Tab-separated table of N, CA and C and ligand atoms in Angstrom:
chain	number	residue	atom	x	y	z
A	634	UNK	N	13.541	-6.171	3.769
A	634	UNK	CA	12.168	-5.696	3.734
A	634	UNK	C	11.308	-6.691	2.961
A	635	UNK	N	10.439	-7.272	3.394
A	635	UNK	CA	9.293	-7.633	2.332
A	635	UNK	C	9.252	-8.859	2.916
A	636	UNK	N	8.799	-10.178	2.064
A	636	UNK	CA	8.293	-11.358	2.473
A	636	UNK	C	9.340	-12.532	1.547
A	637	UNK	N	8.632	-13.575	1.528
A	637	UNK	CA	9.952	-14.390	0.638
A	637	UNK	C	9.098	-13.775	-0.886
A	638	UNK	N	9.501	-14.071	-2.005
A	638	UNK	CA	8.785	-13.661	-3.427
A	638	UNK	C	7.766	-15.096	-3.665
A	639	UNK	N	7.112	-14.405	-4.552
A	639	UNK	CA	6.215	-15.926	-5.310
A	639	UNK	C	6.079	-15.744	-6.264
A	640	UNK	N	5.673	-16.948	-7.121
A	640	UNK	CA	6.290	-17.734	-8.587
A	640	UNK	C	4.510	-17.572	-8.620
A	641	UNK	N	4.829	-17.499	-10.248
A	641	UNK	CA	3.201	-17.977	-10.393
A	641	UNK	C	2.338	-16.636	-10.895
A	642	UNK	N	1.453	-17.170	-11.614
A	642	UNK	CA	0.406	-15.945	-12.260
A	642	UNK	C	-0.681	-15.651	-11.374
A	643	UNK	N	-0.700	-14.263	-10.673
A	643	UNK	CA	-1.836	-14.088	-9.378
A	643	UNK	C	-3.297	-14.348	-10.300
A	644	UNK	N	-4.427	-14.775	-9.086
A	644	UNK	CA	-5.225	-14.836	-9.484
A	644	UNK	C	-5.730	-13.655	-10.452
A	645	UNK	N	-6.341	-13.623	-11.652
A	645	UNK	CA	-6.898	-12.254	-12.369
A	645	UNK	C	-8.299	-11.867	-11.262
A	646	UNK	N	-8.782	-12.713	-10.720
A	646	UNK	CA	-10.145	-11.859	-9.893
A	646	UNK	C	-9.318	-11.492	-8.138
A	647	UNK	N	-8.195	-11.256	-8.223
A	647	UNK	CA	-7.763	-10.871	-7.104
A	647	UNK	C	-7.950	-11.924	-5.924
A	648	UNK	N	-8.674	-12.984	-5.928
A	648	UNK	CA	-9.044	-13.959	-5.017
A	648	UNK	C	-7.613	-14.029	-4.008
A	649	UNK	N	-6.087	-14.210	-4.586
A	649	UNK	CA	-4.847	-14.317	-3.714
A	649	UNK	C	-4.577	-13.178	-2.703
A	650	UNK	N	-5.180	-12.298	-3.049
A	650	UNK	CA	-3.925	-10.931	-2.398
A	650	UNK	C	-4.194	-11.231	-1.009
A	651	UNK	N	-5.026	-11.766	-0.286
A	651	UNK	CA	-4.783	-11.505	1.166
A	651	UNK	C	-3.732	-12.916	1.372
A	652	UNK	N	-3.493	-13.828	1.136
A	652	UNK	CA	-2.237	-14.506	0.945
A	652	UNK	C	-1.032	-13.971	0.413
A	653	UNK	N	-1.464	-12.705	0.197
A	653	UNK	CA	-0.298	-12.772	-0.715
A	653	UNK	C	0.818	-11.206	0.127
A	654	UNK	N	0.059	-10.388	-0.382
A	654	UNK	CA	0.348	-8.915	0.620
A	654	UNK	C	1.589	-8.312	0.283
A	655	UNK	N	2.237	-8.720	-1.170
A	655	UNK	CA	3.305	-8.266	-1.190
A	655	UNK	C	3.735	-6.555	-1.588
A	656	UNK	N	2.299	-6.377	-2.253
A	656	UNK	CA	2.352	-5.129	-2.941
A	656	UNK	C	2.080	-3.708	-1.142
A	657	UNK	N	1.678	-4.384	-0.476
A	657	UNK	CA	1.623	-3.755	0.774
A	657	UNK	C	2.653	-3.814	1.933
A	658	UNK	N	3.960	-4.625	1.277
A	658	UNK	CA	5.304	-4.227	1.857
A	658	UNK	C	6.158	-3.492	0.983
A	659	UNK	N	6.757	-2.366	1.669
A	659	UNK	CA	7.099	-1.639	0.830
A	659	UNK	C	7.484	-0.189	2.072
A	660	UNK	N	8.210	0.535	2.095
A	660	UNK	CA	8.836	1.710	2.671
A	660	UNK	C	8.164	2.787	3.124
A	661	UNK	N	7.948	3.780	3.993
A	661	UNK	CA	7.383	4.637	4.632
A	661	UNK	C	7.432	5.855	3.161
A	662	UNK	N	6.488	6.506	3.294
A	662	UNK	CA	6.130	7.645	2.561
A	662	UNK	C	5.591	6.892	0.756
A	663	UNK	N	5.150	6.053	0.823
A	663	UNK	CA	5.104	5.537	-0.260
A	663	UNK	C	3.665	5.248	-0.960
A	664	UNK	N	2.481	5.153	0.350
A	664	UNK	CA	0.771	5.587	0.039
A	664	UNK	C	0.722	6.977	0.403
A	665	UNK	N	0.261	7.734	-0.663
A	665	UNK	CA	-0.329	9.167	-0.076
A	665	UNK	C	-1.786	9.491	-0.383
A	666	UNK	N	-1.968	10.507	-0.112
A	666	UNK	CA	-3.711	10.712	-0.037
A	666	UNK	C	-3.509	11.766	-0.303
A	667	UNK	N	-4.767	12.114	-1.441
A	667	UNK	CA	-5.231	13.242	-2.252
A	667	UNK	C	-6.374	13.409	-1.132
A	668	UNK	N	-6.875	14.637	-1.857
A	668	UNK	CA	-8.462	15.324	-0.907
A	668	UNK	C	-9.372	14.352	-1.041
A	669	UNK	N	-9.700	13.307	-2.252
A	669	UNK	CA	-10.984	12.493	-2.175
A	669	UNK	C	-10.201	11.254	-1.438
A	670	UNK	N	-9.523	11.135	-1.125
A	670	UNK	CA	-8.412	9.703	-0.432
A	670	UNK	C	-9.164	10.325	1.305
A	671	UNK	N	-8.837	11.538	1.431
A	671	UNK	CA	-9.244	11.920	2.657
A	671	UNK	C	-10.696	12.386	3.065
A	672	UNK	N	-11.199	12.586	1.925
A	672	UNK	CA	-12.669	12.330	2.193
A	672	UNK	C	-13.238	10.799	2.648
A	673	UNK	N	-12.760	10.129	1.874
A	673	UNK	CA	-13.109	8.369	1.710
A	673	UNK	C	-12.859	8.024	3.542
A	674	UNK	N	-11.780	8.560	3.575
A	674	UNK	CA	-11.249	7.849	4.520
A	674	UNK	C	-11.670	8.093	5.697
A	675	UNK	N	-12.086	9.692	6.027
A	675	UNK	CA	-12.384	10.030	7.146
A	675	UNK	C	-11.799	9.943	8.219
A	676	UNK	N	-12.377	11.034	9.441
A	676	UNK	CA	-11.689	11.354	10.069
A	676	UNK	C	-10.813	10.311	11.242
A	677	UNK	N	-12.072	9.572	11.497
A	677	UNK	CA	-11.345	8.192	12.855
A	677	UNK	C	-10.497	7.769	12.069
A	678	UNK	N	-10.638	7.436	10.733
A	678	UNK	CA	-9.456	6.734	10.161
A	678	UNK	C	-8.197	7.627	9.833
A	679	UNK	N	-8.333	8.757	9.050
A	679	UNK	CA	-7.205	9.489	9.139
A	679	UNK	C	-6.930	9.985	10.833
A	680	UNK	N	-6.997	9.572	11.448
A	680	UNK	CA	-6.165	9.496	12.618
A	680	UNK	C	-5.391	8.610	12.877
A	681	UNK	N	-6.122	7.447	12.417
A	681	UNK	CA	-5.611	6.347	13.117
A	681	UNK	C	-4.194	5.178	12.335
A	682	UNK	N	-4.874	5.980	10.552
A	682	UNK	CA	-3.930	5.159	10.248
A	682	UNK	C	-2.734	5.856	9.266
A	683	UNK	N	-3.038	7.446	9.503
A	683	UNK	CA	-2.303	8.336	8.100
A	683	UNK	C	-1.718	9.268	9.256
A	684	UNK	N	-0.253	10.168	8.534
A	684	UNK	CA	0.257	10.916	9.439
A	684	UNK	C	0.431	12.466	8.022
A	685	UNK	N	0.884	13.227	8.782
A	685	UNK	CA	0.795	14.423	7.902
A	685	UNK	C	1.792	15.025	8.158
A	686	UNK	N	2.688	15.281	6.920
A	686	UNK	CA	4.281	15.831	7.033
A	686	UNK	C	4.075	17.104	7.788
A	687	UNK	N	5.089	17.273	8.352
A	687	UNK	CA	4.941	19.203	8.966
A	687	UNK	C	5.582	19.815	8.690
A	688	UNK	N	6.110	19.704	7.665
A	688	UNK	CA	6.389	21.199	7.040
A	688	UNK	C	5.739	21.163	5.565
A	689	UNK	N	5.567	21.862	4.657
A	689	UNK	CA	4.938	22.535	4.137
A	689	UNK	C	5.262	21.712	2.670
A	690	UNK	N	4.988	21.121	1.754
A	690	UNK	CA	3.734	21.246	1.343
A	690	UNK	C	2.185	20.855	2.281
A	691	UNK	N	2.691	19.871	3.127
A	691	UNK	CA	1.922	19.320	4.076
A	691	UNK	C	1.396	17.650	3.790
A	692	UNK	N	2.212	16.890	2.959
A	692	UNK	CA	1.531	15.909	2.337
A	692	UNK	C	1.076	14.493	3.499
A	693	UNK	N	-0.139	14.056	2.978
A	693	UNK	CA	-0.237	12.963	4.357
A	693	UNK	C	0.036	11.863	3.376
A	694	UNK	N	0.445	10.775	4.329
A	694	UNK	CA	0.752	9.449	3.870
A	694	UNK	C	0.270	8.189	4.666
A	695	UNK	N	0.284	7.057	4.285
A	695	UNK	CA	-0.014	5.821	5.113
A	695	UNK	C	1.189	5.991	6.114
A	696	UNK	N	0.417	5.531	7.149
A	696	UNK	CA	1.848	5.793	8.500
A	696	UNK	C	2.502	4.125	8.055
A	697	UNK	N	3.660	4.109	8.553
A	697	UNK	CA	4.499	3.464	7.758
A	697	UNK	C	6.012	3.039	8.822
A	698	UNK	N	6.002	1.798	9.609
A	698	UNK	CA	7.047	2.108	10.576
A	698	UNK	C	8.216	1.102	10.092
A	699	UNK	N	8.282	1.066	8.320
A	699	UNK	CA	9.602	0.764	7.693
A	699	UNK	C	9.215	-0.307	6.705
A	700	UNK	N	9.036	-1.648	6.525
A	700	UNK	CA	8.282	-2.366	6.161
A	700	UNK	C	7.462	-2.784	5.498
A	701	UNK	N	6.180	-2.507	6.279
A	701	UNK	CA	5.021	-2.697	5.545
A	701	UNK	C	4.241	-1.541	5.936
A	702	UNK	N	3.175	-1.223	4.678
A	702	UNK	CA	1.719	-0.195	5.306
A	702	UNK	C	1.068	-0.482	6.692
A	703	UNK	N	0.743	0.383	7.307
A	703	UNK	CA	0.302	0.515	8.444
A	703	UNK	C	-1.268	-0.089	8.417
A	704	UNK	N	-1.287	-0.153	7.234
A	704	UNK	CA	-3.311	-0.353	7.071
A	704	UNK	C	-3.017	-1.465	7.148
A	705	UNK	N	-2.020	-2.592	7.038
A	705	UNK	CA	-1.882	-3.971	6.860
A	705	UNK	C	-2.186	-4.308	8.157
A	706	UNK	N	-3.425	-5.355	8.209
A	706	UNK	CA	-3.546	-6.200	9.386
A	706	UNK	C	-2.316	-7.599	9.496
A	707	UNK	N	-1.744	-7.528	10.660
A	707	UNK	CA	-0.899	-8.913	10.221
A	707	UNK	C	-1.529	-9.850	11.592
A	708	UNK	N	-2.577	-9.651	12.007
A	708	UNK	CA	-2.805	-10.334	13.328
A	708	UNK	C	-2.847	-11.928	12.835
A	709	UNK	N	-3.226	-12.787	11.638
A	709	UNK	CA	-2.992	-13.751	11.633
A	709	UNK	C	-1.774	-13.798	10.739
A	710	UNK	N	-1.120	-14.993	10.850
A	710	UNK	CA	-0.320	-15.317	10.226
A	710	UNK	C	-0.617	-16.415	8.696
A	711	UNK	N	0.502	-15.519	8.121
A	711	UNK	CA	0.040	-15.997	6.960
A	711	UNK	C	-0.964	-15.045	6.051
A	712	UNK	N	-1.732	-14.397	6.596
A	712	UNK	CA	-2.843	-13.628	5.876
A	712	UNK	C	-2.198	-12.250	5.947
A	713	UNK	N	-2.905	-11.143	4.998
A	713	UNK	CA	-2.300	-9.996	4.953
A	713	UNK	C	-3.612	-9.066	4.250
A	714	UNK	N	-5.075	-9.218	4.963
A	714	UNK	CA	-6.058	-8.462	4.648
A	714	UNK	C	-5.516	-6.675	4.722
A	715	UNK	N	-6.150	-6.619	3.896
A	715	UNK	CA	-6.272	-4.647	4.427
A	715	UNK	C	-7.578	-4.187	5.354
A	716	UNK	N	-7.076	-3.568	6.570
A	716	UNK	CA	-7.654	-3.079	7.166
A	716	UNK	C	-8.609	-2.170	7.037
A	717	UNK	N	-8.405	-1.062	6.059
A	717	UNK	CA	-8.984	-0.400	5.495
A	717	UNK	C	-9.056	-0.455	4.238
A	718	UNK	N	-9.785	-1.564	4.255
A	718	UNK	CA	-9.550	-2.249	2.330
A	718	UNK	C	-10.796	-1.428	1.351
A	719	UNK	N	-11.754	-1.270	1.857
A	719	UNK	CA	-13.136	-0.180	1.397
A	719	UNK	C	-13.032	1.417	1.414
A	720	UNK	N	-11.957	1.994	2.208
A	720	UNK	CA	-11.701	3.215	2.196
A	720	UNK	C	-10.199	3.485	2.109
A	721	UNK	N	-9.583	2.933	0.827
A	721	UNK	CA	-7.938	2.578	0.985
A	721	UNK	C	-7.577	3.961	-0.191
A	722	UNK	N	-6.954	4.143	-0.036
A	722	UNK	CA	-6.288	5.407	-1.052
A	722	UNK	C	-6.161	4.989	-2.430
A	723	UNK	N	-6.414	5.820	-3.457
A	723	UNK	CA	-6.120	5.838	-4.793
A	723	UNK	C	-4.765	5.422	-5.315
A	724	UNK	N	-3.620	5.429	-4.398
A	724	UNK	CA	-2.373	4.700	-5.146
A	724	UNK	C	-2.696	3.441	-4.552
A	725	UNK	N	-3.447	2.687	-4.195
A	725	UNK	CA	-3.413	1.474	-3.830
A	725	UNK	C	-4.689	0.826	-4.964
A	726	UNK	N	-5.610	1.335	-5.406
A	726	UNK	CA	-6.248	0.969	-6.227
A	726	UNK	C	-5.779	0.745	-7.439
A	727	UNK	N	-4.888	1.499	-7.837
A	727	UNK	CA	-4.335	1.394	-9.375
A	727	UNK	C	-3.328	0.249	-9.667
A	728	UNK	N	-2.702	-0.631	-8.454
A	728	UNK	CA	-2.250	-1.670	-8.318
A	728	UNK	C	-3.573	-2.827	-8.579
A	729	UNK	N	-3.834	-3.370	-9.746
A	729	UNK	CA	-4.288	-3.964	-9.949
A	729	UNK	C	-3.074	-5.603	-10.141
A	730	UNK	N	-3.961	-6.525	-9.447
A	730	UNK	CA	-3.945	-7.785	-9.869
A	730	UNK	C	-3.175	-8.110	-10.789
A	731	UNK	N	-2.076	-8.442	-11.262
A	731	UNK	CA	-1.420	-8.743	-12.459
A	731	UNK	C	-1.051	-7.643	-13.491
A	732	UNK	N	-1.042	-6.286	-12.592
A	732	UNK	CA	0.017	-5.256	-13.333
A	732	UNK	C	1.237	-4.892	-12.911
A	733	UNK	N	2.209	-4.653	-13.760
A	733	UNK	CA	3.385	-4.298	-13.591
A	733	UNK	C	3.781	-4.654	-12.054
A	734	UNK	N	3.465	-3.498	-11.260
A	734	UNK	CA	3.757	-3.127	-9.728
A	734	UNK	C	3.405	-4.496	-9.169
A	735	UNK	N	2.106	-5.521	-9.762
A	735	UNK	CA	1.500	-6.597	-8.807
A	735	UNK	C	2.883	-7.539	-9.000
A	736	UNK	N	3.145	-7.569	-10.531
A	736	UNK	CA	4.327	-8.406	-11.017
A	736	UNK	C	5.415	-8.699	-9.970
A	737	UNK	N	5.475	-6.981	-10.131
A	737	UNK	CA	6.837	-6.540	-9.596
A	737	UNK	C	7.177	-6.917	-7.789
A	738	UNK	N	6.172	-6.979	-7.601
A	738	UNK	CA	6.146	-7.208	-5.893
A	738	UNK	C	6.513	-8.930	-5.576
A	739	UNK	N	5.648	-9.491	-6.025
A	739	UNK	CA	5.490	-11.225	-6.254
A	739	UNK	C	6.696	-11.253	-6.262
A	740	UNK	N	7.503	-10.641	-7.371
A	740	UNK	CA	8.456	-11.185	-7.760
A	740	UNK	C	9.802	-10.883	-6.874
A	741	UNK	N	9.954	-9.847	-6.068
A	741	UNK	CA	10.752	-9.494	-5.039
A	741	UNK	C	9.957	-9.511	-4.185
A	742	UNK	N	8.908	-9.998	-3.322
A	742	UNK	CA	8.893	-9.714	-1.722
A	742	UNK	C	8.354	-8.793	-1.542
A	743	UNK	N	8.302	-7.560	-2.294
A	743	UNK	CA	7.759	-6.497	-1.904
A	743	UNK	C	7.649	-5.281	-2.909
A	744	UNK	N	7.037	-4.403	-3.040
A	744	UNK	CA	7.058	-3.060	-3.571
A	744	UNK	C	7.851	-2.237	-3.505
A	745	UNK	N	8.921	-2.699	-4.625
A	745	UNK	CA	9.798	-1.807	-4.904
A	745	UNK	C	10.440	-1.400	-5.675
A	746	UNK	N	11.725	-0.864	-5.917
A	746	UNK	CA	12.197	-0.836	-7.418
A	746	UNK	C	13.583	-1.953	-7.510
A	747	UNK	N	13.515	-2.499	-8.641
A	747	UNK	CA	14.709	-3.173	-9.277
A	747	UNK	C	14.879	-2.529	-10.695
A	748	UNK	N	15.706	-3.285	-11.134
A	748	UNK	CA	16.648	-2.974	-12.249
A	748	UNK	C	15.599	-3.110	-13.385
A	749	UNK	N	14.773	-4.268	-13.126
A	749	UNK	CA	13.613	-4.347	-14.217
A	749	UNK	C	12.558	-3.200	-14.153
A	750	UNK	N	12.372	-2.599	-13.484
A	750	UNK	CA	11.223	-1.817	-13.006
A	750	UNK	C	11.492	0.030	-13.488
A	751	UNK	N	11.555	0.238	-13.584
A	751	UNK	CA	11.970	1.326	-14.351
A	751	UNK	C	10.915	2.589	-14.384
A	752	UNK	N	11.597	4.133	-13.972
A	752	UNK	CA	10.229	4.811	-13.982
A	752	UNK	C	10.255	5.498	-14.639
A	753	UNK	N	9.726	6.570	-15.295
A	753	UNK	CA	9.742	7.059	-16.101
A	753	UNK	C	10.151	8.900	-15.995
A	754	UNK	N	10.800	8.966	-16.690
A	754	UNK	CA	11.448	10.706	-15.929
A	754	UNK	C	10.169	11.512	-15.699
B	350	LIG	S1	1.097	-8.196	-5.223
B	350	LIG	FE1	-0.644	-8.583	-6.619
B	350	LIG	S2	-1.537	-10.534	-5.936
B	350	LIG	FE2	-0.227	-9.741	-4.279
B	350	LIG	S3	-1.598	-8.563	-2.932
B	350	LIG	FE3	-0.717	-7.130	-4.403
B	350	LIG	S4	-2.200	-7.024	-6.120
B	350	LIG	FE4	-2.675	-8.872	-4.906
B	351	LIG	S1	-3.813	0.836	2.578
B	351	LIG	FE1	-4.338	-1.342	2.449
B	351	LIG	S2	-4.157	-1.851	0.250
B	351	LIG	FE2	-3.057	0.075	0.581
B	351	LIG	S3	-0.898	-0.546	0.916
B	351	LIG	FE3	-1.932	-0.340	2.924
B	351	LIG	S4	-2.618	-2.415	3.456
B	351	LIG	FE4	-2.187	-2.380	1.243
């Protein structure tokens, strides 16, 4: 899963991430959306790019077909814009630029857990 890793301190003004896209590979069920995630996002888009568990609690998530987020444009190569980068969900915002998770991705390929990464009970 993921991309090769990269070395190196990401830009602090975010200028890399569409080169970079690592924090947006990463496993199905892993972006979810709260009520203001689904306000933001609206409806053409929650169609198009979120699915909604069916059974009960009912939680929706970035659709996700193993890989990478579904919001990920990969039409060029090399680049890894977000598609819905202006109306993107609240667990994707809190991934800031050179925190932990940004670390953590660079540094494996992708968004996930290792041995360094550790969560908290
Ligand atoms: S891993 Fe860090 S540098 Fe790469 S896209 Fe995500 S936030 Fe940007
Ligand atoms: S919604 Fe956009 S920012 Fe969030 S994981 Fe998917 S591609 Fe990345």
């Amino acid at each position: 899963m993921g991309l090769e890793p990269i070395s190196g301190t990401p830009d602090p003004n975010g200028g890399d991430c569409v080169a970079c896209g690592r924090c947006c590979h990463h496993g199905p069920r892993t972006v979810h959306l709260l009520e203001p995630d689904e306000e933001r996002m609206g409806k053409r888009r929650l169609e198009l790019y979120t699915e909604l568990d069916t059974r009960p609690p009912y939680f929706r998530f970035i659709k996700n077909e193993g890989e990478r987020c579904g919001g990920l444009d990969v039409s060029q190569p090399g680049l890894y814009p977000c598609a819905i980068y202006e109306h993107r969900p609240e667990d994707c915002r809190i991934v800031d630029v050179g925190s932990p998770a940004c670390l953590e991705a660079r540094r494996l390929g992708h968004l996930g857990t290792s041995v360094e990464f550790t969560r908290l009970p």
